[in-house]
Amino acid sequence: MFHSLYGCLCFPLLGDPEPTIRCVYVNRENTSLAVAFSHPVAVAPASHDLIVFGDESPLVVRWRTPDGKNKPGYMWLCDLPTSALNDHWPQHTFRVLWAEGHVQKECVLFKGHKDCWNQDSVTEEQVFRCELSFEKSTVLQSELESCKELQALEPENKWCLLTIILLMRALDPLVYEQETLRYFAALKAADPMRSSYLNDLRSKFLIENSVLKMEYADSRVVDLSQKGLTSLCHLEHLLLVTHLNLSDNLLSAFPPTLAMMRCLEVMEADDNRIESLEGLPPLPSLEELSLRNNRIQQASALRTLAVFPALVQLNLQGNPLCQTPGIQSELATLLPNVTTILT
C-alpha cells in the first residue's frame, strides 16, 4: 500500500520545474513594481537576469527583497523611474522578463488607476497540489479508505494518521478540510513530541485553503481568525490582499516575509501572543493595525512602526504596556505620524 502511495504522491514532485513569474504588480502612488515567483530566486541589485520594460523601453532599476536582506526569495521589488509613470498618458504597459526572456509577464496601468497586476491562478496552476488523473485519483481514494480501516484498528498509529491527512490534501483540500483537522487533533495526541511541527504543518495547510477560498470568491480580504495558527507562510500569494484578520490565534511574532503583502491596508491581530514587532519591515500600504490583547510590555517593542509610511491608527488595548504611566505620551513621541493610538 505505502509503495503505491509513494509513487502517486511523490513521483510528480521529481524534476521540480524552473521558476516562473506568478504575479507582476505596479503601484503608481509609490512608483514601485513587485515580481512574485513560483520558487525563491536570487537576483543581484543591478541584475540583467530580471529585466523591466516600460512601454517597450528597458528601464534601469535596482532590485531588492521586501525584507531588505536581498537573499533568494519569492518576491523582488524595484522603484520605477518617474518618467515611466506619466499621469497624462492613457496607459502604461510594463513587461518583466526572466531567464533570458523565456519567462515573462506584463500588466497595463490605465490613466486614473492607482495600481495594476497580472497574477496566475493558484487553482489552475495546481500550486498546492499535483494535478491528478482519474486513475490516480481512484488509486488515492482507495488508499485513503484502506488507511481509514487500518486507523480504526490502530487509532494511535501516527504514520497512518499522517498518511490519511496527506491523502486528503492530495485529493481535495477544501472538501476534506474539517475531517483533516480532526485527524490532526488525533495525530497530535498520538505524537505529542512533534506537536510544534504538526501545529506549523496544520497552519500551512489552513493558509493554503484560505488562499484557494480567496481566489474562488474573487476577494482581496482574507480571514484567518480563530484557526489556531502558530506560523504564517505562503505570504507571496497574498500580495494583493488589502484586509487580513489574524485574530484569536497562537502567533507569537510576525515573520519578516509579511512585508510581501504590499497592498495590505488593514490588519487585525487581536488575541494572539505577540510580544514585539522587532524585525518587521515596513508595510507600505498599512493604514490600520489592531493588536488588542497581546503581550506587548514596552513601547520600544513597537519602534519599527515609526517607519510605516501610511499607518494612522493603532489599537493596543489590553496589552501590559497600557498600564505604564505616561504611555500615551511615550507612544505619541515614538510614533508621531500615527494619529490615533488606543490604549
mmCIF file with all atom_site columns, N, CA and C in Angstrom, residues 48 58 163 178 188 207 314 339:
data_model
loop_
_atom_site.group_PDB
_atom_site.id
_atom_site.type_symbol
_atom_site.label_atom_id
_atom_site.label_alt_id
_atom_site.label_comp_id
_atom_site.label_asym_id
_atom_site.label_entity_id
_atom_site.label_seq_id
_atom_site.pdbx_PDB_ins_code
_atom_site.Cartn_x
_atom_site.Cartn_y
_atom_site.Cartn_z
_atom_site.occupancy
_atom_site.B_iso_or_equiv
_atom_site.pdbx_formal_charge
_atom_site.auth_seq_id
_atom_site.auth_comp_id
_atom_site.auth_asym_id
_atom_site.auth_atom_id
_atom_site.pdbx_PDB_model_num
ATOM 1  N N  . HIS A 1 48  ? 20.883  41.610 -14.762 1.00 0.00 ? 48  HIS A N  1
ATOM 2  C CA . HIS A 1 48  ? 20.401  41.543 -16.142 1.00 0.00 ? 48  HIS A CA 1
ATOM 3  C C  . HIS A 1 48  ? 19.548  40.293 -16.351 1.00 0.00 ? 48  HIS A C  1
ATOM 4  N N  . PRO A 1 58  ? 13.510  49.561 -22.172 1.00 0.00 ? 58  PRO A N  1
ATOM 5  C CA . PRO A 1 58  ? 14.114  48.980 -20.967 1.00 0.00 ? 58  PRO A CA 1
ATOM 6  C C  . PRO A 1 58  ? 14.307  50.038 -19.885 1.00 0.00 ? 58  PRO A C  1
ATOM 7  N N  . THR A 1 163 ? -0.553  9.810  6.992   1.00 0.00 ? 163 THR A N  1
ATOM 8  C CA . THR A 1 163 ? -0.837  9.408  5.611   1.00 0.00 ? 163 THR A CA 1
ATOM 9  C C  . THR A 1 163 ? -2.257  9.785  5.215   1.00 0.00 ? 163 THR A C  1
ATOM 10 N N  . GLN A 1 178 ? -12.412 19.971 7.195   1.00 0.00 ? 178 GLN A N  1
ATOM 11 C CA . GLN A 1 178 ? -12.821 19.709 8.577   1.00 0.00 ? 178 GLN A CA 1
ATOM 12 C C  . GLN A 1 178 ? -12.383 18.322 9.039   1.00 0.00 ? 178 GLN A C  1
ATOM 13 N N  . LYS A 1 188 ? -1.769  14.760 16.871  1.00 0.00 ? 188 LYS A N  1
ATOM 14 C CA . LYS A 1 188 ? -1.058  15.479 17.939  1.00 0.00 ? 188 LYS A CA 1
ATOM 15 C C  . LYS A 1 188 ? -1.171  14.729 19.269  1.00 0.00 ? 188 LYS A C  1
ATOM 16 N N  . ILE A 1 207 ? -3.671  27.917 5.713   1.00 0.00 ? 207 ILE A N  1
ATOM 17 C CA . ILE A 1 207 ? -3.396  29.110 4.907   1.00 0.00 ? 207 ILE A CA 1
ATOM 18 C C  . ILE A 1 207 ? -3.548  28.789 3.429   1.00 0.00 ? 207 ILE A C  1
ATOM 19 N N  . LEU A 1 314 ? -3.680  52.766 15.419  1.00 0.00 ? 314 LEU A N  1
ATOM 20 C CA . LEU A 1 314 ? -3.080  51.636 16.126  1.00 0.00 ? 314 LEU A CA 1
ATOM 21 C C  . LEU A 1 314 ? -3.876  51.365 17.396  1.00 0.00 ? 314 LEU A C  1
ATOM 22 N N  . THR A 1 339 ? -1.907  58.977 14.024  1.00 0.00 ? 339 THR A N  1
ATOM 23 C CA . THR A 1 339 ? -2.795  59.994 14.601  1.00 0.00 ? 339 THR A CA 1
ATOM 24 C C  . THR A 1 339 ? -3.721  59.449 15.683  1.00 0.00 ? 339 THR A C  1
#
